[in-house]
Amino acid sequence: MHYPSRRLPRLFLRCLSSGPHRDHRFLLRFAALAKELSDRPRAPPPPTRPRSPHPYDYNRLMSAHAESGGDGGAGADRALHLLDEMRGLLGRRPDAACFTTVAAALSSASRPGAALAVLDAMAADGVKPDAAACTVLVGVYACRLQQFDSAYGVVHWMGANGVAPDVVTYSTLISGLCSAGQVAEALGVLDLMLEEGYQPNAHTYTPIMHAYCASGRMHEAKRLLNTMITSGCVPSTATYNVLVEALCKVRAFKEVDALLEESSAKGWAPDAITYSSYMDGLCKAGRIDKSFALVEKMLSNGLQPNEVTLNILLDGVCRSSTAWSAKHLLECSTELGWNVNVVNYNTVMRRLCDERRWLSVVKLFTDMTKKGIAQNSWTFNIVIHSLCKLGRLHKAFCLLESKEFVATVITYNTLIRHRSVTGKANEVFLLLHKMIGEGIAPNDITYSLVIDCLLLYEV
């Protein structure tokens, strides 16, 4: 694939030529790739209403909304709305599949309380839970709430009431245990599966692989992979992706290359996540040239770079060139035909902070606002930090009061830090009081900053 600079607008090229660095080949290649990605057709949104009030049609639409996702679990909210609508229809009550779909969507959106409420409503409506519904309940307790006694209780209830746990049920329990760092207990559940005659699959082993890699136990991770292969369980692409990401973190790029070379022979196909993880590791290691070469390899294998891939390359461009140049890339996004998003802006703003270009962050935030791109908490936290560094605390506080701004503990810690260094204890306590009043729990950093301020004030 070629990235011809002649297709780029003159304004952008002029910005590059006036920058502090003139080696911008990666910027040019990235700009062309961004335009190509933006030119691709977008997937149509799911329909708003089912064609008939039959539970099957409702469940299909619920699933479509759940898969579409959205900020703050909007897809789960739409699925829940359909469930409530269906429960209000005479003669068309939701079946177990409808309740299960909505509960799973809410659990995936990190709303375990709402998921439990849906399953409670299922019991209240007299709908008997099946294995799928019970598995979702196991997932809520094990993966979301880490209440393992309750998760085990559901499994025991299933066995006592003729609802046999299956491989998915046990794999879900193993996933929750691994995410809590209880790998030994997860291996015990794996042994129980084998004793009861269930054959583990890649979904069973992958959480264990992830737990090994997360704790740096690479030898056990590789041994687990060999165990899967020798036992006849073909590792999935997701399993290999976990290993690839871990190898990239320790910069074992030769081992990653070997895995990719052997992929066809071992029966797995690298996907966009595989290449994105590899690109991310290479960019962080300063090898952006090989990252762009992987784009060519992706395309030759019939894979298309996605927005995650694009943002990884943008971060690499910032590292290899300057965030100042990437800033101009964002400002010229309209002329480039690139559908820039909030993640792209946040990436460049963060790199501008690394270069201590606080004013450039504020200017980029203004450009973002003019283009009508919705900011998120990460955006505001970066801008708040930059305003504090510029000594514009009044503007930082005005931004805090903005209706569009949802503050986090990081926001308040930033403001408290800049107030505490001046010894203004009264303002620090006002911020702490406001923070608690908004339902934001202080963390260890918050209390440490407040204590430092008190010590400075006493001196």
PDB file of C-alpha atoms in Angstrom, residues 92-326:
ATOM      1  CA  ARG A  92     -46.612 -11.540  25.217  1.00  0.00           C
ATOM      2  CA  ARG A  93     -44.434 -12.111  28.248  1.00  0.00           C
ATOM      3  CA  PRO A  94     -40.650 -12.291  27.875  1.00  0.00           C
ATOM      4  CA  ASP A  95     -39.156 -15.768  27.901  1.00  0.00           C
ATOM      5  CA  ALA A  96     -35.918 -16.884  29.583  1.00  0.00           C
ATOM      6  CA  ALA A  97     -33.861 -15.879  26.546  1.00  0.00           C
ATOM      7  CA  CYS A  98     -35.110 -12.256  26.700  1.00  0.00           C
ATOM      8  CA  PHE A  99     -34.307 -11.885  30.393  1.00  0.00           C
ATOM      9  CA  THR A 100     -30.920 -13.538  29.914  1.00  0.00           C
ATOM     10  CA  THR A 101     -29.953 -11.271  26.990  1.00  0.00           C
ATOM     11  CA  VAL A 102     -30.723  -8.095  28.943  1.00  0.00           C
ATOM     12  CA  ALA A 103     -29.049  -9.312  32.142  1.00  0.00           C
ATOM     13  CA  ALA A 104     -25.918 -10.269  30.177  1.00  0.00           C
ATOM     14  CA  ALA A 105     -25.854  -6.847  28.490  1.00  0.00           C
ATOM     15  CA  LEU A 106     -26.114  -5.035  31.818  1.00  0.00           C
ATOM     16  CA  SER A 107     -23.395  -7.223  33.309  1.00  0.00           C
ATOM     17  CA  SER A 108     -21.123  -6.485  30.338  1.00  0.00           C
ATOM     18  CA  ALA A 109     -21.792  -2.773  30.913  1.00  0.00           C
ATOM     19  CA  SER A 110     -20.445  -3.192  34.491  1.00  0.00           C
ATOM     20  CA  ARG A 111     -23.895  -2.781  36.029  1.00  0.00           C
ATOM     21  CA  PRO A 112     -24.199  -5.935  38.135  1.00  0.00           C
ATOM     22  CA  GLY A 113     -26.943  -4.519  40.368  1.00  0.00           C
ATOM     23  CA  ALA A 114     -29.192  -3.869  37.370  1.00  0.00           C
ATOM     24  CA  ALA A 115     -28.414  -7.349  36.005  1.00  0.00           C
ATOM     25  CA  LEU A 116     -29.447  -8.938  39.304  1.00  0.00           C
ATOM     26  CA  ALA A 117     -32.664  -6.867  39.285  1.00  0.00           C
ATOM     27  CA  VAL A 118     -33.544  -8.243  35.830  1.00  0.00           C
ATOM     28  CA  LEU A 119     -32.967 -11.816  36.993  1.00  0.00           C
ATOM     29  CA  ASP A 120     -35.096 -11.101  40.077  1.00  0.00           C
ATOM     30  CA  ALA A 121     -37.854  -9.844  37.753  1.00  0.00           C
ATOM     31  CA  MET A 122     -37.508 -13.061  35.798  1.00  0.00           C
ATOM     32  CA  ALA A 123     -38.196 -15.083  38.957  1.00  0.00           C
ATOM     33  CA  ALA A 124     -41.073 -12.748  39.905  1.00  0.00           C
ATOM     34  CA  ASP A 125     -42.701 -13.349  36.500  1.00  0.00           C
ATOM     35  CA  GLY A 126     -42.550 -17.094  37.080  1.00  0.00           C
ATOM     36  CA  VAL A 127     -40.042 -17.747  34.275  1.00  0.00           C
ATOM     37  CA  LYS A 128     -37.855 -20.746  35.124  1.00  0.00           C
ATOM     38  CA  PRO A 129     -34.125 -20.047  34.666  1.00  0.00           C
ATOM     39  CA  ASP A 130     -32.260 -22.259  32.243  1.00  0.00           C
ATOM     40  CA  ALA A 131     -28.517 -23.004  32.082  1.00  0.00           C
ATOM     41  CA  ALA A 132     -27.827 -19.780  30.132  1.00  0.00           C
ATOM     42  CA  ALA A 133     -29.590 -17.601  32.707  1.00  0.00           C
ATOM     43  CA  CYS A 134     -27.807 -19.322  35.589  1.00  0.00           C
ATOM     44  CA  THR A 135     -24.476 -18.890  33.823  1.00  0.00           C
ATOM     45  CA  VAL A 136     -25.110 -15.155  33.511  1.00  0.00           C
ATOM     46  CA  LEU A 137     -25.851 -15.095  37.258  1.00  0.00           C
ATOM     47  CA  VAL A 138     -22.594 -16.947  37.951  1.00  0.00           C
ATOM     48  CA  GLY A 139     -20.817 -14.333  35.829  1.00  0.00           C
ATOM     49  CA  VAL A 140     -22.380 -11.443  37.761  1.00  0.00           C
ATOM     50  CA  TYR A 141     -21.289 -12.900  41.102  1.00  0.00           C
ATOM     51  CA  ALA A 142     -17.862 -14.200  40.019  1.00  0.00           C
ATOM     52  CA  CYS A 143     -16.693 -11.710  37.375  1.00  0.00           C
ATOM     53  CA  ARG A 144     -18.399  -8.479  38.468  1.00  0.00           C
ATOM     54  CA  LEU A 145     -18.935  -8.679  42.216  1.00  0.00           C
ATOM     55  CA  GLN A 146     -16.270 -11.300  43.059  1.00  0.00           C
ATOM     56  CA  GLN A 147     -18.717 -12.907  45.485  1.00  0.00           C
ATOM     57  CA  PHE A 148     -17.502 -16.431  44.918  1.00  0.00           C
ATOM     58  CA  ASP A 149     -19.572 -18.080  47.652  1.00  0.00           C
ATOM     59  CA  SER A 150     -22.696 -16.843  45.858  1.00  0.00           C
ATOM     60  CA  ALA A 151     -21.311 -18.054  42.507  1.00  0.00           C
ATOM     61  CA  TYR A 152     -20.654 -21.522  43.930  1.00  0.00           C
ATOM     62  CA  GLY A 153     -24.149 -21.423  45.439  1.00  0.00           C
ATOM     63  CA  VAL A 154     -25.682 -20.905  42.000  1.00  0.00           C
ATOM     64  CA  VAL A 155     -23.709 -23.860  40.594  1.00  0.00           C
ATOM     65  CA  HIS A 156     -24.881 -26.089  43.459  1.00  0.00           C
ATOM     66  CA  TRP A 157     -28.489 -24.909  42.959  1.00  0.00           C
ATOM     67  CA  MET A 158     -28.245 -25.815  39.286  1.00  0.00           C
ATOM     68  CA  GLY A 159     -27.159 -29.367  40.099  1.00  0.00           C
ATOM     69  CA  ALA A 160     -29.897 -29.790  42.706  1.00  0.00           C
ATOM     70  CA  ASN A 161     -32.671 -28.486  40.437  1.00  0.00           C
ATOM     71  CA  GLY A 162     -31.991 -30.374  37.238  1.00  0.00           C
ATOM     72  CA  VAL A 163     -30.260 -27.475  35.443  1.00  0.00           C
ATOM     73  CA  ALA A 164     -26.890 -29.009  34.624  1.00  0.00           C
ATOM     74  CA  PRO A 165     -23.898 -26.647  34.606  1.00  0.00           C
ATOM     75  CA  ASP A 166     -22.043 -26.780  31.296  1.00  0.00           C
ATOM     76  CA  VAL A 167     -18.595 -25.848  30.020  1.00  0.00           C
ATOM     77  CA  VAL A 168     -19.621 -22.183  29.712  1.00  0.00           C
ATOM     78  CA  THR A 169     -20.751 -22.103  33.343  1.00  0.00           C
ATOM     79  CA  TYR A 170     -17.472 -23.507  34.645  1.00  0.00           C
ATOM     80  CA  SER A 171     -15.416 -21.357  32.258  1.00  0.00           C
ATOM     81  CA  THR A 172     -17.238 -18.262  33.542  1.00  0.00           C
ATOM     82  CA  LEU A 173     -16.440 -19.203  37.140  1.00  0.00           C
ATOM     83  CA  ILE A 174     -12.790 -19.803  36.210  1.00  0.00           C
ATOM     84  CA  SER A 175     -12.652 -16.410  34.492  1.00  0.00           C
ATOM     85  CA  GLY A 176     -13.905 -14.655  37.631  1.00  0.00           C
ATOM     86  CA  LEU A 177     -11.422 -16.471  39.865  1.00  0.00           C
ATOM     87  CA  CYS A 178      -8.525 -15.639  37.535  1.00  0.00           C
ATOM     88  CA  SER A 179      -9.492 -11.960  37.373  1.00  0.00           C
ATOM     89  CA  ALA A 180      -9.326 -11.925  41.193  1.00  0.00           C
ATOM     90  CA  GLY A 181      -5.872 -13.505  41.112  1.00  0.00           C
ATOM     91  CA  GLN A 182      -7.092 -16.831  42.536  1.00  0.00           C
ATOM     92  CA  VAL A 183      -5.408 -18.995  39.915  1.00  0.00           C
ATOM     93  CA  ALA A 184      -4.916 -21.998  42.204  1.00  0.00           C
ATOM     94  CA  GLU A 185      -8.649 -22.128  42.938  1.00  0.00           C
ATOM     95  CA  ALA A 186      -9.407 -21.711  39.230  1.00  0.00           C
ATOM     96  CA  LEU A 187      -7.224 -24.738  38.514  1.00  0.00           C
ATOM     97  CA  GLY A 188      -9.253 -26.604  41.141  1.00  0.00           C
ATOM     98  CA  VAL A 189     -12.454 -25.793  39.240  1.00  0.00           C
ATOM     99  CA  LEU A 190     -10.727 -27.007  36.070  1.00  0.00           C
ATOM    100  CA  ASP A 191      -9.968 -30.334  37.807  1.00  0.00           C
ATOM    101  CA  LEU A 192     -13.623 -30.541  38.892  1.00  0.00           C
ATOM    102  CA  MET A 193     -14.718 -30.060  35.281  1.00  0.00           C
ATOM    103  CA  LEU A 194     -12.512 -32.916  34.142  1.00  0.00           C
ATOM    104  CA  GLU A 195     -13.779 -35.185  36.952  1.00  0.00           C
ATOM    105  CA  GLU A 196     -17.381 -34.546  35.882  1.00  0.00           C
ATOM    106  CA  GLY A 197     -16.570 -35.405  32.271  1.00  0.00           C
ATOM    107  CA  TYR A 198     -16.594 -31.891  30.776  1.00  0.00           C
ATOM    108  CA  GLN A 199     -13.943 -31.145  28.167  1.00  0.00           C
ATOM    109  CA  PRO A 200     -12.377 -27.689  28.648  1.00  0.00           C
ATOM    110  CA  ASN A 201     -12.118 -25.480  25.567  1.00  0.00           C
ATOM    111  CA  ALA A 202     -10.133 -22.388  24.634  1.00  0.00           C
ATOM    112  CA  HIS A 203     -12.570 -20.167  26.566  1.00  0.00           C
ATOM    113  CA  THR A 204     -11.757 -22.190  29.679  1.00  0.00           C
ATOM    114  CA  TYR A 205      -7.986 -21.920  29.345  1.00  0.00           C
ATOM    115  CA  THR A 206      -7.681 -18.317  28.115  1.00  0.00           C
ATOM    116  CA  PRO A 207      -8.451 -16.637  31.503  1.00  0.00           C
ATOM    117  CA  ILE A 208      -5.795 -18.833  33.120  1.00  0.00           C
ATOM    118  CA  MET A 209      -3.365 -17.830  30.391  1.00  0.00           C
ATOM    119  CA  HIS A 210      -4.216 -14.164  31.042  1.00  0.00           C
ATOM    120  CA  ALA A 211      -3.662 -14.567  34.797  1.00  0.00           C
ATOM    121  CA  TYR A 212      -0.253 -16.148  34.232  1.00  0.00           C
ATOM    122  CA  CYS A 213       0.793 -13.402  31.802  1.00  0.00           C
ATOM    123  CA  ALA A 214      -0.515 -10.597  34.032  1.00  0.00           C
ATOM    124  CA  SER A 215       1.638 -11.834  36.909  1.00  0.00           C
ATOM    125  CA  GLY A 216       4.704 -12.268  34.712  1.00  0.00           C
ATOM    126  CA  ARG A 217       4.625 -16.062  34.874  1.00  0.00           C
ATOM    127  CA  MET A 218       5.538 -16.482  31.231  1.00  0.00           C
ATOM    128  CA  HIS A 219       6.986 -19.968  31.694  1.00  0.00           C
ATOM    129  CA  GLU A 220       3.659 -21.265  33.069  1.00  0.00           C
ATOM    130  CA  ALA A 221       1.787 -19.465  30.269  1.00  0.00           C
ATOM    131  CA  LYS A 222       3.851 -21.164  27.561  1.00  0.00           C
ATOM    132  CA  ARG A 223       3.529 -24.515  29.316  1.00  0.00           C
ATOM    133  CA  LEU A 224      -0.261 -24.054  29.459  1.00  0.00           C
ATOM    134  CA  LEU A 225      -0.291 -23.379  25.725  1.00  0.00           C
ATOM    135  CA  ASN A 226       1.612 -26.617  25.091  1.00  0.00           C
ATOM    136  CA  THR A 227      -0.774 -28.496  27.408  1.00  0.00           C
ATOM    137  CA  MET A 228      -3.743 -27.239  25.405  1.00  0.00           C
ATOM    138  CA  ILE A 229      -2.213 -28.365  22.127  1.00  0.00           C
ATOM    139  CA  THR A 230      -1.132 -31.807  23.358  1.00  0.00           C
ATOM    140  CA  SER A 231      -4.568 -32.454  24.923  1.00  0.00           C
ATOM    141  CA  GLY A 232      -6.298 -31.727  21.618  1.00  0.00           C
ATOM    142  CA  CYS A 233      -7.716 -28.339  22.642  1.00  0.00           C
ATOM    143  CA  VAL A 234      -6.867 -25.919  19.838  1.00  0.00           C
ATOM    144  CA  PRO A 235      -5.978 -22.492  21.320  1.00  0.00           C
ATOM    145  CA  SER A 236      -8.124 -19.707  19.911  1.00  0.00           C
ATOM    146  CA  THR A 237      -6.910 -16.452  18.436  1.00  0.00           C
ATOM    147  CA  ALA A 238      -7.936 -14.792  21.729  1.00  0.00           C
ATOM    148  CA  THR A 239      -5.616 -17.182  23.599  1.00  0.00           C
ATOM    149  CA  TYR A 240      -2.699 -16.317  21.353  1.00  0.00           C
ATOM    150  CA  ASN A 241      -3.537 -12.605  21.600  1.00  0.00           C
ATOM    151  CA  VAL A 242      -3.084 -12.742  25.369  1.00  0.00           C
ATOM    152  CA  LEU A 243       0.339 -14.301  24.897  1.00  0.00           C
ATOM    153  CA  VAL A 244       1.308 -11.837  22.138  1.00  0.00           C
ATOM    154  CA  GLU A 245       0.433  -8.852  24.340  1.00  0.00           C
ATOM    155  CA  ALA A 246       2.458 -10.267  27.239  1.00  0.00           C
ATOM    156  CA  LEU A 247       5.469 -10.966  25.006  1.00  0.00           C
ATOM    157  CA  CYS A 248       5.295  -7.410  23.651  1.00  0.00           C
ATOM    158  CA  LYS A 249       5.398  -6.000  27.184  1.00  0.00           C
ATOM    159  CA  VAL A 250       8.740  -7.717  27.768  1.00  0.00           C
ATOM    160  CA  ARG A 251       9.821  -6.790  24.215  1.00  0.00           C
ATOM    161  CA  ALA A 252      10.211 -10.414  23.128  1.00  0.00           C
ATOM    162  CA  PHE A 253       9.440  -9.448  19.548  1.00  0.00           C
ATOM    163  CA  LYS A 254      11.307 -12.387  18.019  1.00  0.00           C
ATOM    164  CA  GLU A 255       8.964 -14.777  19.835  1.00  0.00           C
ATOM    165  CA  VAL A 256       5.974 -12.817  18.528  1.00  0.00           C
ATOM    166  CA  ASP A 257       7.340 -13.090  14.991  1.00  0.00           C
ATOM    167  CA  ALA A 258       7.735 -16.822  15.471  1.00  0.00           C
ATOM    168  CA  LEU A 259       4.129 -17.172  16.678  1.00  0.00           C
ATOM    169  CA  LEU A 260       2.839 -15.270  13.657  1.00  0.00           C
ATOM    170  CA  GLU A 261       4.961 -17.325  11.266  1.00  0.00           C
ATOM    171  CA  GLU A 262       3.665 -20.583  12.770  1.00  0.00           C
ATOM    172  CA  SER A 263       0.029 -19.458  12.981  1.00  0.00           C
ATOM    173  CA  SER A 264      -1.170 -21.256   9.841  1.00  0.00           C
ATOM    174  CA  ALA A 265       0.519 -24.499  10.798  1.00  0.00           C
ATOM    175  CA  LYS A 266      -0.972 -24.365  14.306  1.00  0.00           C
ATOM    176  CA  GLY A 267      -4.485 -23.637  13.083  1.00  0.00           C
ATOM    177  CA  TRP A 268      -5.065 -20.073  14.194  1.00  0.00           C
ATOM    178  CA  ALA A 269      -5.382 -16.812  12.276  1.00  0.00           C
ATOM    179  CA  PRO A 270      -4.033 -13.508  13.651  1.00  0.00           C
ATOM    180  CA  ASP A 271      -6.734 -10.817  13.710  1.00  0.00           C
ATOM    181  CA  ALA A 272      -6.772  -7.023  14.034  1.00  0.00           C
ATOM    182  CA  ILE A 273      -6.317  -7.336  17.810  1.00  0.00           C
ATOM    183  CA  THR A 274      -3.191  -9.456  17.312  1.00  0.00           C
ATOM    184  CA  TYR A 275      -1.593  -6.904  15.025  1.00  0.00           C
ATOM    185  CA  SER A 276      -2.755  -3.937  17.107  1.00  0.00           C
ATOM    186  CA  SER A 277      -1.167  -5.429  20.245  1.00  0.00           C
ATOM    187  CA  TYR A 278       2.052  -6.044  18.324  1.00  0.00           C
ATOM    188  CA  MET A 279       2.018  -2.510  16.889  1.00  0.00           C
ATOM    189  CA  ASP A 280       1.453  -1.049  20.339  1.00  0.00           C
ATOM    190  CA  GLY A 281       4.446  -2.906  21.735  1.00  0.00           C
ATOM    191  CA  LEU A 282       6.624  -1.868  18.803  1.00  0.00           C
ATOM    192  CA  CYS A 283       5.594   1.796  19.044  1.00  0.00           C
ATOM    193  CA  LYS A 284       6.365   1.873  22.764  1.00  0.00           C
ATOM    194  CA  ALA A 285       9.765   0.392  21.957  1.00  0.00           C
ATOM    195  CA  GLY A 286      10.386   3.161  19.392  1.00  0.00           C
ATOM    196  CA  ARG A 287      10.063   0.859  16.376  1.00  0.00           C
ATOM    197  CA  ILE A 288       7.296   2.677  14.530  1.00  0.00           C
ATOM    198  CA  ASP A 289       8.802   1.747  11.157  1.00  0.00           C
ATOM    199  CA  LYS A 290       8.007  -1.924  11.787  1.00  0.00           C
ATOM    200  CA  SER A 291       4.539  -0.938  13.058  1.00  0.00           C
ATOM    201  CA  PHE A 292       3.702   0.629   9.693  1.00  0.00           C
ATOM    202  CA  ALA A 293       5.162  -2.427   7.958  1.00  0.00           C
ATOM    203  CA  LEU A 294       2.615  -4.520   9.892  1.00  0.00           C
ATOM    204  CA  VAL A 295      -0.160  -2.490   8.247  1.00  0.00           C
ATOM    205  CA  GLU A 296       1.024  -3.850   4.918  1.00  0.00           C
ATOM    206  CA  LYS A 297       1.031  -7.375   6.346  1.00  0.00           C
ATOM    207  CA  MET A 298      -2.495  -6.937   7.724  1.00  0.00           C
ATOM    208  CA  LEU A 299      -3.779  -5.820   4.342  1.00  0.00           C
ATOM    209  CA  SER A 300      -2.047  -8.698   2.564  1.00  0.00           C
ATOM    210  CA  ASN A 301      -3.804 -11.111   4.962  1.00  0.00           C
ATOM    211  CA  GLY A 302      -7.203  -9.569   4.196  1.00  0.00           C
ATOM    212  CA  LEU A 303      -7.463  -7.634   7.471  1.00  0.00           C
ATOM    213  CA  GLN A 304      -8.419  -3.965   7.701  1.00  0.00           C
ATOM    214  CA  PRO A 305      -6.945  -1.612  10.316  1.00  0.00           C
ATOM    215  CA  ASN A 306      -9.633  -0.371  12.713  1.00  0.00           C
ATOM    216  CA  GLU A 307      -9.878   2.746  14.878  1.00  0.00           C
ATOM    217  CA  VAL A 308      -7.874   1.111  17.663  1.00  0.00           C
ATOM    218  CA  THR A 309      -5.078   0.316  15.210  1.00  0.00           C
ATOM    219  CA  LEU A 310      -5.190   3.865  13.913  1.00  0.00           C
ATOM    220  CA  ASN A 311      -4.908   5.363  17.384  1.00  0.00           C
ATOM    221  CA  ILE A 312      -1.948   3.133  18.243  1.00  0.00           C
ATOM    222  CA  LEU A 313      -0.170   4.396  15.130  1.00  0.00           C
ATOM    223  CA  LEU A 314      -1.089   7.985  16.053  1.00  0.00           C
ATOM    224  CA  ASP A 315       0.496   7.466  19.457  1.00  0.00           C
ATOM    225  CA  GLY A 316       3.550   6.056  17.711  1.00  0.00           C
ATOM    226  CA  VAL A 317       3.694   9.096  15.426  1.00  0.00           C
ATOM    227  CA  CYS A 318       3.690  11.310  18.516  1.00  0.00           C
ATOM    228  CA  ARG A 319       6.552   9.319  19.989  1.00  0.00           C
ATOM    229  CA  SER A 320       8.668   9.223  16.823  1.00  0.00           C
ATOM    230  CA  SER A 321       8.100  12.790  15.649  1.00  0.00           C
ATOM    231  CA  THR A 322       6.515  15.358  17.944  1.00  0.00           C
ATOM    232  CA  ALA A 323       3.071  15.775  19.417  1.00  0.00           C
ATOM    233  CA  TRP A 324       3.228  19.317  18.004  1.00  0.00           C
ATOM    234  CA  SER A 325       3.163  17.879  14.478  1.00  0.00           C
ATOM    235  CA  ALA A 326       0.402  15.439  15.400  1.00  0.00           C
TER     236      ALA A 326
END
